[in-house]
Amino acid sequence: MKWANCLYVASMARQSSPAKQWIRQEIRLGGRRARLAIGLGVASVLVAIGQIACAAGLLAAAIAPGRLPTALLGLGFVTAALVRAALIVGQEHEASRLGIAARRRLRSDTLGRLMSAGPGLLRGRHSAELSIIVVDRIEAMNGLHGRWLPAARLAAIGPALVALAAAIADWRSGVILACAGLLVPMFMAITGIGTGVAARRQFTAMTRLQTRFLDRVRGIATIVLAGRAETEAAALGRAADELRLRTMRILRVAFLNATALDLLAAAALVGIAIRFAGPLLAGQTALAPTALFCVLLVPEFFAPFRAFSAVYQDRMTAQTAAEDLVGLPEPAVAAVPPDAIRNVPAQGITIAFEGVGFAWDQERGPVLRDLSFQLPAGETMMLVGPSGSGKSTIIELLLGYIRPQSGRITLNGAPIETIVPTALARMTALISQRPVLFAGTIEENIRLGRPEASEAELLEAVRLARVNEFAERLPEGLATRIGEGGYGLSGGQAQRIAIARAFLKDASLLLLDEPTAQLDPATEREVVESLKRLAIGRTVVLASHAAFAHEFSGRKLDLGAAQTARLEGVA
């Protein structure tokens, strides 16, 4: 079993080299920012040495009264205790600040990567998994920056200072402490390997539990109707119990480290006691202050090691979290010089596909193959064809979520990959079959299209999308709160809010992806009228079934029959 664990650790070390490199970069960055916290910790150790010297003098004076100035030693002890307390509070505050700053930076960077990657590169990743990365994995990095980094530096500097002070007082005691200190890394490495393996497995169990729980909550109605509520509850209980067991294994391995430190501290204490036992029993009472000083230094010598031991698993936990963070897809990088990045004037957008090919899975073959067409500014293109023919893929290509694997796409003659992402988002509006609505008021969801819009512009968008027809009947009108995903609204009402958002955004390129697929015929007619008003004066790409496409006038591209249509061949 031990050999299996060693092989597992070795294989994971080879597989996670990018994670290790990322962790090393974080340690270098965090080390520079942790200098103040480390400096306060070093100052605390120096003050502690002085405090111990005062305490040893007071104890020696109690043994042999009149030989040492007890009043001065007492004042020094109290002063050192107060100064050290202030240094410890300052160090803890600075360490907390480091952890908060690191989490803020990492969360902003991770969210930025997810947003820039878009749905195309995140396809196949469960939403629970992504939320775990943004929340739990980032929180796991707090220990690395806020606790582990200062403790790791102090574990090297603090004991060295204490051993030096012991050696100045008595060189033999300094050697005993140094030998005990050299054994500490060996014990910590042995227990650290086990902690790393246990932490990795615990993270995996936590991810499985959170993903399973989110899936069951989303499908709770189906589970209840199928009579599987008790079975699923029992399965969740088993997953939670597995997580509990793995967490306890981490604690069990971590306690071994504390036991090893206790044994080494006891051995050092016994060694120093033996060193001074003979001379003191022989009547050399002059050695009493030195002996007491060296004995009292033993707990202080091991204090940085204990602090490091308490946070040692944070490094392993961060290593496991880093494997998920570095595994996030990198956003597509434009294969052009930076100075070629540009904006495209939004006064009318002309779209051109030139020999575009794309495949989600190479084994299943391409979805788009040598596709070419041109759509002049202000005109409408209907994409029709059976499911899987590539209608939604074209929409995602125009949104910039994915890049063509062959050929090129241009907007007003500019290759789409050279357009600034914010400019592309500003000139594009999307209405899909399931509009994305957030928990909040109706007005907040509409203003998402253009938050800086005036009240008059908002009301005009509401009127054009006919949102006012149902909002006026609600108790608080546009200030009425709705649930996540439009909970509390009908499908047609949710779609009208999405249309109002597009009216308010006033983008020149309008992408419609099956916008009426979930609506009944009566509601569909109302939504179609609003969409036709929205399409006036805009370049429109519409992916929908043939019956709905007939409601619009413009060009038509049948992807089921015209996969290789040429630039001039679209009618």
XYZ file of C-alpha atoms in Angstrom:
571
model
C 0.000 0.000 0.000
C 2.872 2.361 0.833
C 4.496 1.675 -2.540
C 1.171 2.406 -4.256
C 0.942 5.747 -2.454
C 4.493 6.627 -3.464
C 3.794 5.787 -7.103
C 0.577 7.816 -6.971
C 2.394 10.842 -5.575
C 5.184 10.509 -8.154
C 2.728 10.264 -11.047
C 0.766 13.280 -9.793
C 4.014 15.243 -9.458
C 4.772 14.601 -13.115
C 1.242 15.459 -14.219
C 0.939 18.637 -12.171
C 4.176 20.366 -13.224
C 2.233 23.395 -14.599
C 0.501 23.676 -11.229
C 3.852 23.535 -9.434
C 5.271 26.227 -11.698
C 2.201 28.379 -11.044
C 2.565 27.847 -7.280
C 6.240 28.826 -7.450
C 5.302 32.038 -9.235
C 2.706 32.791 -6.552
C 5.288 32.125 -3.832
C 7.790 34.499 -5.457
C 5.139 37.176 -5.832
C 3.754 36.641 -2.336
C 7.239 36.553 -0.792
C 7.950 40.113 -1.918
C 4.628 41.334 -0.537
C 5.022 39.453 2.752
C 8.232 41.238 3.788
C 6.466 43.404 6.360
C 4.722 40.430 7.984
C 8.012 38.510 8.033
C 9.850 41.508 9.487
C 7.294 41.826 12.279
C 7.668 38.103 12.999
C 11.468 38.367 13.201
C 11.164 41.363 15.525
C 8.789 39.330 17.689
C 11.371 36.520 17.968
C 14.120 38.965 18.986
C 11.891 40.548 21.618
C 10.963 37.035 22.850
C 14.652 36.227 23.343
C 15.026 39.349 25.475
C 11.879 38.452 27.418
C 13.238 34.947 28.082
C 16.513 36.439 29.307
C 14.571 38.579 31.784
C 12.496 35.595 32.893
C 15.618 33.480 33.405
C 17.165 36.271 35.490
C 14.040 36.552 37.645
C 13.965 32.799 38.262
C 17.683 32.750 39.066
C 17.162 35.640 41.482
C 14.427 33.636 43.169
C 16.861 30.740 43.591
C 19.745 32.966 44.799
C 18.275 36.285 46.090
C 20.280 39.486 45.885
C 22.556 38.571 43.003
C 20.495 40.127 40.160
C 18.492 43.408 39.866
C 14.955 41.946 40.034
C 13.165 45.299 39.616
C 14.982 46.047 36.358
C 14.463 42.485 35.117
C 10.742 42.647 35.967
C 10.333 45.929 34.120
C 12.157 44.489 31.107
C 9.965 41.363 31.157
C 6.703 43.355 31.217
C 7.915 45.771 28.524
C 9.029 42.922 26.283
C 5.659 41.157 26.778
C 3.723 44.274 25.738
C 5.967 44.965 22.729
C 5.733 41.354 21.616
C 1.946 41.357 21.888
C 1.789 44.467 19.687
C 4.130 42.849 17.138
C 2.050 39.668 17.023
C -1.166 41.655 16.477
C 0.511 43.658 13.703
C 1.850 40.486 12.089
C -1.570 38.799 12.146
C -3.217 41.894 10.691
C -0.650 42.105 7.891
C -0.957 38.378 7.138
C -4.739 38.740 6.929
C -4.341 41.665 4.567
C -2.023 39.582 2.353
C -4.584 36.785 2.130
C -7.428 39.162 1.277
C -5.387 40.940 -1.407
C -4.257 37.645 -2.962
C -7.811 36.265 -3.099
C -9.110 39.475 -4.638
C -6.396 39.386 -7.296
C -6.814 35.690 -8.083
C -10.608 35.854 -8.178
C -10.520 38.854 -10.510
C -8.015 37.087 -12.767
C -10.014 33.828 -12.774
C -13.312 35.556 -13.518
C -11.614 37.553 -16.268
C -10.320 34.357 -17.854
C -13.735 32.706 -17.661
C -15.472 35.744 -19.142
C -12.956 36.151 -21.965
C -13.007 32.416 -22.715
C -16.772 32.499 -23.193
C -19.178 29.574 -23.503
C -17.333 28.105 -26.479
C -14.155 27.240 -24.584
C -16.094 26.299 -21.440
C -18.382 23.863 -23.238
C -18.626 20.610 -21.286
C -17.601 22.161 -17.933
C -20.293 21.843 -15.278
C -21.434 25.139 -13.771
C -20.949 23.715 -10.265
C -17.346 22.852 -11.134
C -16.693 26.403 -12.376
C -18.303 27.944 -9.288
C -16.162 25.702 -7.069
C -13.040 26.964 -8.844
C -14.028 30.616 -8.462
C -15.121 30.282 -4.814
C -13.577 27.301 -3.014
C -10.319 26.981 -4.942
C -9.577 30.691 -4.587
C -10.412 30.525 -0.872
C -7.935 27.653 -0.580
C -5.189 30.009 -1.801
C -5.751 32.242 1.244
C -3.691 29.901 3.413
C -0.741 30.012 1.022
C -0.434 33.811 1.029
C -1.822 34.738 4.432
C -0.356 31.941 6.569
C 2.078 29.650 4.799
C 4.401 32.246 3.251
C 5.131 34.203 6.483
C 5.305 30.986 8.511
C 7.701 29.328 6.043
C 10.163 32.250 6.180
C 9.926 32.506 9.962
C 10.433 28.738 10.318
C 13.894 29.258 8.812
C 14.828 32.599 10.421
C 13.262 32.282 13.907
C 14.914 29.013 15.043
C 18.261 30.190 13.659
C 18.091 33.346 15.797
C 17.102 31.353 18.899
C 19.856 28.768 18.332
C 22.357 31.606 17.880
C 21.251 33.167 21.185
C 21.598 29.760 22.891
C 25.056 29.245 21.374
C 26.198 32.663 22.629
C 25.095 31.703 26.130
C 26.340 28.084 25.898
C 27.677 26.620 22.672
C 26.707 23.061 23.596
C 23.070 24.056 24.034
C 23.177 25.811 20.662
C 24.453 22.598 19.031
C 21.683 20.531 20.683
C 18.991 22.898 19.370
C 20.554 22.994 15.910
C 20.643 19.180 15.683
C 16.990 18.962 16.759
C 16.061 21.626 14.212
C 17.759 19.717 11.390
C 15.489 16.724 12.035
C 12.296 18.764 11.759
C 12.207 19.048 7.911
C 12.559 15.275 7.566
C 9.503 14.558 9.742
C 7.503 17.336 8.074
C 8.331 16.009 4.594
C 7.144 12.507 5.542
C 3.815 13.739 6.910
C 3.498 16.360 4.163
C 3.386 13.728 1.402
C 0.461 12.020 3.106
C -1.284 15.347 3.652
C -0.948 16.238 -0.033
C -2.454 12.944 -1.186
C -5.313 13.238 1.319
C -5.995 16.889 0.369
C -6.157 16.045 -3.334
C -8.657 13.249 -2.725
C -10.687 15.436 -0.377
C -10.949 18.164 -3.050
C -12.141 15.578 -5.566
C -14.800 14.309 -3.150
C -15.937 17.885 -2.428
C -16.270 18.657 -6.144
C -18.333 15.526 -6.730
C -20.623 16.303 -3.802
C -21.216 19.925 -4.840
C -21.842 18.993 -8.473
C -24.234 16.216 -7.531
C -26.087 18.443 -5.070
C -26.540 21.243 -7.634
C -27.814 18.790 -10.239
C -30.356 17.325 -7.806
C -31.579 20.745 -6.690
C -32.099 21.794 -10.305
C -34.020 18.616 -11.064
C -35.875 18.310 -7.781
C -39.301 18.374 -9.446
C -38.372 15.478 -11.736
C -36.901 13.511 -8.819
C -40.045 13.934 -6.697
C -42.371 12.985 -9.562
C -40.264 9.895 -10.275
C -40.459 8.838 -6.615
C -36.667 8.944 -6.221
C -36.441 11.546 -3.453
C -35.402 9.123 -0.691
C -32.933 7.311 -2.937
C -31.242 10.532 -4.020
C -31.163 11.808 -0.427
C -29.419 8.589 0.619
C -26.910 8.946 -2.237
C -26.142 12.511 -1.175
C -25.699 11.281 2.383
C -23.154 8.689 1.230
C -21.252 11.349 -0.739
C -21.239 13.649 2.298
C -19.984 10.797 4.485
C -17.167 10.117 2.011
C -16.155 13.761 2.228
C -16.221 13.587 6.040
C -13.951 10.531 6.063
C -11.451 12.137 3.695
C -11.393 15.310 5.805
C -10.677 13.252 8.932
C -7.802 11.519 7.128
C -6.219 14.935 6.484
C -6.494 15.788 10.193
C -5.094 12.400 11.198
C -2.015 12.870 9.020
C -1.597 16.467 10.209
C -1.622 15.365 13.877
C 1.383 13.111 13.191
C 3.428 16.210 12.418
C 2.554 17.803 15.767
C 3.506 14.574 17.555
C 6.918 14.531 15.839
C 7.572 18.126 16.914
C 6.618 17.312 20.510
C 9.065 14.404 20.570
C 11.896 16.524 19.154
C 11.180 19.348 21.620
C 11.224 16.879 24.508
C 14.521 15.396 23.282
C 16.128 18.856 23.021
C 14.868 19.801 26.476
C 16.250 16.581 27.978
C 19.585 17.101 26.218
C 20.016 20.644 27.576
C 18.884 19.547 31.040
C 21.507 16.763 31.055
C 24.103 19.268 29.850
C 23.619 21.481 32.926
C 22.571 18.832 35.453
C 26.140 17.825 36.374
C 27.621 21.311 36.967
C 24.567 22.505 38.905
C 24.574 19.442 41.139
C 28.311 20.054 41.699
C 27.450 23.462 43.167
C 28.199 25.752 40.213
C 25.197 28.002 40.885
C 26.667 30.727 38.663
C 25.437 28.661 35.709
C 21.826 28.885 36.906
C 20.821 31.962 34.779
C 22.482 30.448 31.708
C 20.877 27.046 32.261
C 17.445 28.557 32.782
C 17.874 30.776 29.712
C 18.793 27.822 27.479
C 15.975 25.648 28.851
C 13.383 28.404 28.355
C 14.628 28.937 24.789
C 13.509 25.417 23.787
C 9.765 26.257 23.457
C 10.649 29.470 21.607
C 12.969 27.530 19.281
C 10.140 25.187 18.274
C 7.399 27.863 18.201
C 8.078 28.856 14.536
C 8.135 25.167 13.616
C 4.781 24.655 15.321
C 3.302 27.655 13.524
C 4.622 26.296 10.237
C 3.306 22.828 11.037
C -0.166 24.258 11.675
C -0.259 25.733 8.158
C 1.869 23.125 6.381
C -1.171 21.528 4.770
C -2.100 24.929 3.279
C 0.741 24.486 0.796
C -0.579 21.074 -0.246
C -4.129 22.380 -0.417
C -2.975 25.273 -2.599
C -1.140 22.792 -4.849
C -4.380 20.872 -5.384
C -6.346 24.075 -5.997
C -3.713 25.253 -8.494
C -4.306 22.159 -10.635
C -7.866 23.364 -11.251
C -6.877 27.012 -11.716
C -4.199 26.303 -14.333
C -6.596 23.849 -16.013
C -8.967 26.631 -17.036
C -9.010 27.183 -20.819
C -6.884 30.039 -22.003
C -8.809 32.655 -24.017
C -8.110 32.656 -27.719
C -5.148 34.843 -28.599
C -5.255 36.755 -31.857
C -2.527 35.645 -34.255
C -1.786 39.236 -35.196
C 0.515 41.930 -33.842
C -0.974 43.956 -30.962
C -1.057 47.125 -33.066
C -3.508 45.420 -35.454
C -6.189 45.235 -32.775
C -8.900 47.713 -33.674
C -12.415 48.920 -33.358
C -14.971 48.622 -36.145
C -17.400 51.509 -36.788
C -20.813 50.375 -35.580
C -22.810 52.332 -38.188
C -23.877 49.251 -40.153
C -22.085 45.912 -40.073
C -21.246 43.892 -43.173
C -20.537 40.209 -42.434
C -18.457 37.934 -44.644
C -17.639 34.240 -44.157
C -14.829 33.078 -46.437
C -14.251 29.314 -46.552
C -15.037 28.886 -42.841
C -14.703 25.460 -41.297
C -15.240 24.378 -37.709
C -15.553 21.084 -35.789
C -16.471 20.655 -32.138
C -15.117 17.103 -32.210
C -12.744 15.970 -34.943
C -13.930 12.377 -34.629
C -17.526 13.412 -35.406
C -16.474 15.527 -38.349
C -16.881 19.244 -39.074
C -20.080 21.142 -38.306
C -19.188 23.814 -40.865
C -17.222 22.967 -43.992
C -15.886 25.582 -46.431
C -18.814 27.930 -45.688
C -18.850 31.250 -47.548
C -21.456 34.001 -47.673
C -21.730 37.774 -47.444
C -24.404 39.769 -45.639
C -24.488 43.517 -46.458
C -25.093 46.055 -43.706
C -28.721 46.507 -42.686
C -29.931 43.234 -44.217
C -31.239 40.015 -42.676
C -29.858 36.484 -43.068
C -32.036 33.516 -42.094
C -30.104 30.378 -41.168
C -32.314 27.345 -41.623
C -31.577 23.674 -41.481
C -32.010 20.596 -39.293
C -30.730 20.392 -35.744
C -26.955 20.032 -35.705
C -26.437 21.688 -39.089
C -24.411 24.541 -37.568
C -26.875 27.398 -36.994
C -25.881 27.999 -33.371
C -22.212 27.468 -34.259
C -22.370 30.415 -36.676
C -23.923 32.523 -33.907
C -21.112 31.611 -31.501
C -18.510 32.396 -34.158
C -20.013 35.864 -34.643
C -20.082 36.405 -30.879
C -16.343 35.670 -30.771
C -16.755 32.794 -28.315
C -14.994 30.412 -30.712
C -12.628 30.910 -33.654
C -12.892 29.333 -37.112
C -10.458 26.467 -37.616
C -10.137 27.337 -41.288
C -11.076 30.321 -43.407
C -11.876 33.703 -41.915
C -14.759 35.906 -40.757
C -14.745 39.664 -41.342
C -16.912 42.488 -40.036
C -16.755 45.551 -42.299
C -13.647 43.986 -43.826
C -11.828 43.544 -40.500
C -10.995 39.961 -39.410
C -13.075 39.257 -36.322
C -10.060 38.096 -34.287
C -8.451 41.543 -34.661
C -11.409 43.402 -33.172
C -11.164 44.551 -29.563
C -13.426 42.171 -27.550
C -15.194 45.050 -25.787
C -15.900 46.709 -29.141
C -17.284 43.450 -30.540
C -19.538 43.059 -27.506
C -20.715 46.671 -27.784
C -21.787 46.305 -31.425
C -23.540 42.944 -30.912
C -26.871 42.022 -29.317
C -28.024 38.445 -28.758
C -31.525 37.100 -28.128
C -31.627 33.344 -27.582
C -34.444 30.902 -26.930
C -33.788 31.084 -23.172
C -32.920 34.668 -22.255
C -30.506 35.081 -19.375
C -32.259 36.993 -16.594
C -30.770 37.633 -13.183
C -32.321 37.884 -9.741
C -33.274 41.546 -9.379
C -35.787 44.029 -10.717
C -37.123 44.106 -14.267
C -35.461 47.495 -14.763
C -32.068 46.177 -13.637
C -32.304 43.318 -16.136
C -33.152 45.718 -18.975
C -30.429 48.199 -18.028
C -27.874 45.423 -18.355
C -27.854 46.270 -22.062
C -26.646 49.846 -21.398
C -26.420 50.807 -17.707
C -25.712 54.477 -18.443
C -28.928 54.943 -20.480
C -31.258 57.745 -19.444
C -34.722 57.228 -17.983
C -36.319 58.358 -21.267
C -34.268 55.836 -23.272
C -35.241 53.094 -20.837
C -38.941 53.870 -21.111
C -38.718 53.985 -24.909
C -37.101 50.528 -24.988
C -39.808 49.257 -22.642
C -42.497 50.636 -24.939
C -40.970 49.242 -28.150
C -40.595 45.780 -26.603
C -44.133 45.990 -25.124
C -42.811 45.247 -21.645
C -45.115 47.955 -20.274
C -48.161 45.859 -21.241
C -47.487 43.390 -18.414
C -45.268 45.539 -16.157
C -48.101 48.018 -15.552
C -50.168 45.210 -14.048
C -47.438 44.283 -11.547
C -47.505 45.788 -8.029
C -44.217 47.673 -8.418
C -44.052 48.001 -12.200
C -40.484 47.938 -13.528
C -39.224 47.803 -9.925
C -40.848 44.379 -9.448
C -38.256 41.802 -8.424
C -37.925 38.545 -10.361
C -36.037 35.374 -9.563
C -32.958 33.947 -11.211
C -33.634 32.826 -14.777
C -36.808 34.920 -14.922
C -38.593 32.991 -12.181
C -42.060 34.484 -11.772
C -42.421 35.434 -15.447
C -43.879 33.595 -18.399
C -41.689 32.681 -21.353
C -43.099 35.499 -23.464
C -42.583 38.089 -20.710
C -38.978 36.974 -20.223
C -38.367 37.223 -23.957
C -39.820 40.747 -24.080
C -37.390 41.829 -21.355
C -34.543 40.444 -23.465
C -35.862 42.379 -26.486
C -36.115 45.574 -24.408
C -32.497 45.023 -23.349
C -31.504 44.801 -27.022
C -33.506 47.944 -27.877
C -31.722 49.809 -25.090
C -28.296 48.564 -26.187
C -28.988 49.737 -29.762
C -26.342 47.448 -31.286
C -25.888 47.373 -35.055
C -25.516 43.575 -35.253
C -28.485 41.548 -33.980
C -28.138 37.781 -33.492
C -31.337 35.776 -32.973
C -30.905 32.146 -31.938
C -34.261 30.339 -31.932
C -35.886 33.234 -30.019
C -39.416 31.780 -30.131
C -38.659 28.079 -29.736
C -40.198 27.880 -26.246
C -43.302 30.004 -26.915
C -46.883 29.120 -27.757
C -48.239 30.346 -31.142
C -50.127 33.351 -29.722
C -47.149 34.606 -27.709
C -44.820 33.853 -30.624
C -46.768 36.250 -32.875
C -46.438 39.049 -30.313
C -42.703 38.454 -29.867
C -42.186 38.282 -33.639
C -43.748 41.734 -34.048
C -41.341 43.164 -31.463
C -38.388 41.436 -33.124
C -39.348 42.809 -36.525
C -39.373 46.335 -35.089
C -35.999 45.664 -33.467
C -34.509 44.400 -36.754
C -35.235 47.635 -38.663
C -31.972 49.269 -39.746
C -29.794 46.527 -38.253
C -27.780 43.657 -39.670
C -29.613 40.545 -38.499
C -28.512 36.908 -38.417
C -31.462 34.706 -37.514
C -31.130 31.021 -36.661
C -34.536 29.399 -36.459
C -36.923 26.892 -37.927
C -38.248 27.562 -41.411
C -41.757 28.595 -40.298
C -40.456 31.395 -38.092
C -37.882 32.499 -40.699
C -40.709 33.176 -43.162
C -41.857 36.024 -40.905
C -38.732 37.964 -41.930
C -37.761 39.200 -45.368
C -34.154 38.868 -46.462
C -31.583 36.357 -47.554
C -31.771 32.718 -46.601
C -29.022 30.167 -46.129
C -30.152 26.543 -45.893
C -27.302 24.863 -44.010
C -28.782 21.464 -44.646
C -28.368 21.862 -48.403
C -25.869 24.686 -48.879
C -22.976 23.885 -46.570
C -20.495 24.906 -49.269
C -22.372 27.966 -50.540
C -20.064 30.559 -52.079
C -19.892 34.254 -51.364
C -22.073 35.134 -54.352
C -24.293 32.091 -54.186
C -26.549 33.076 -51.294
C -29.938 34.299 -52.428
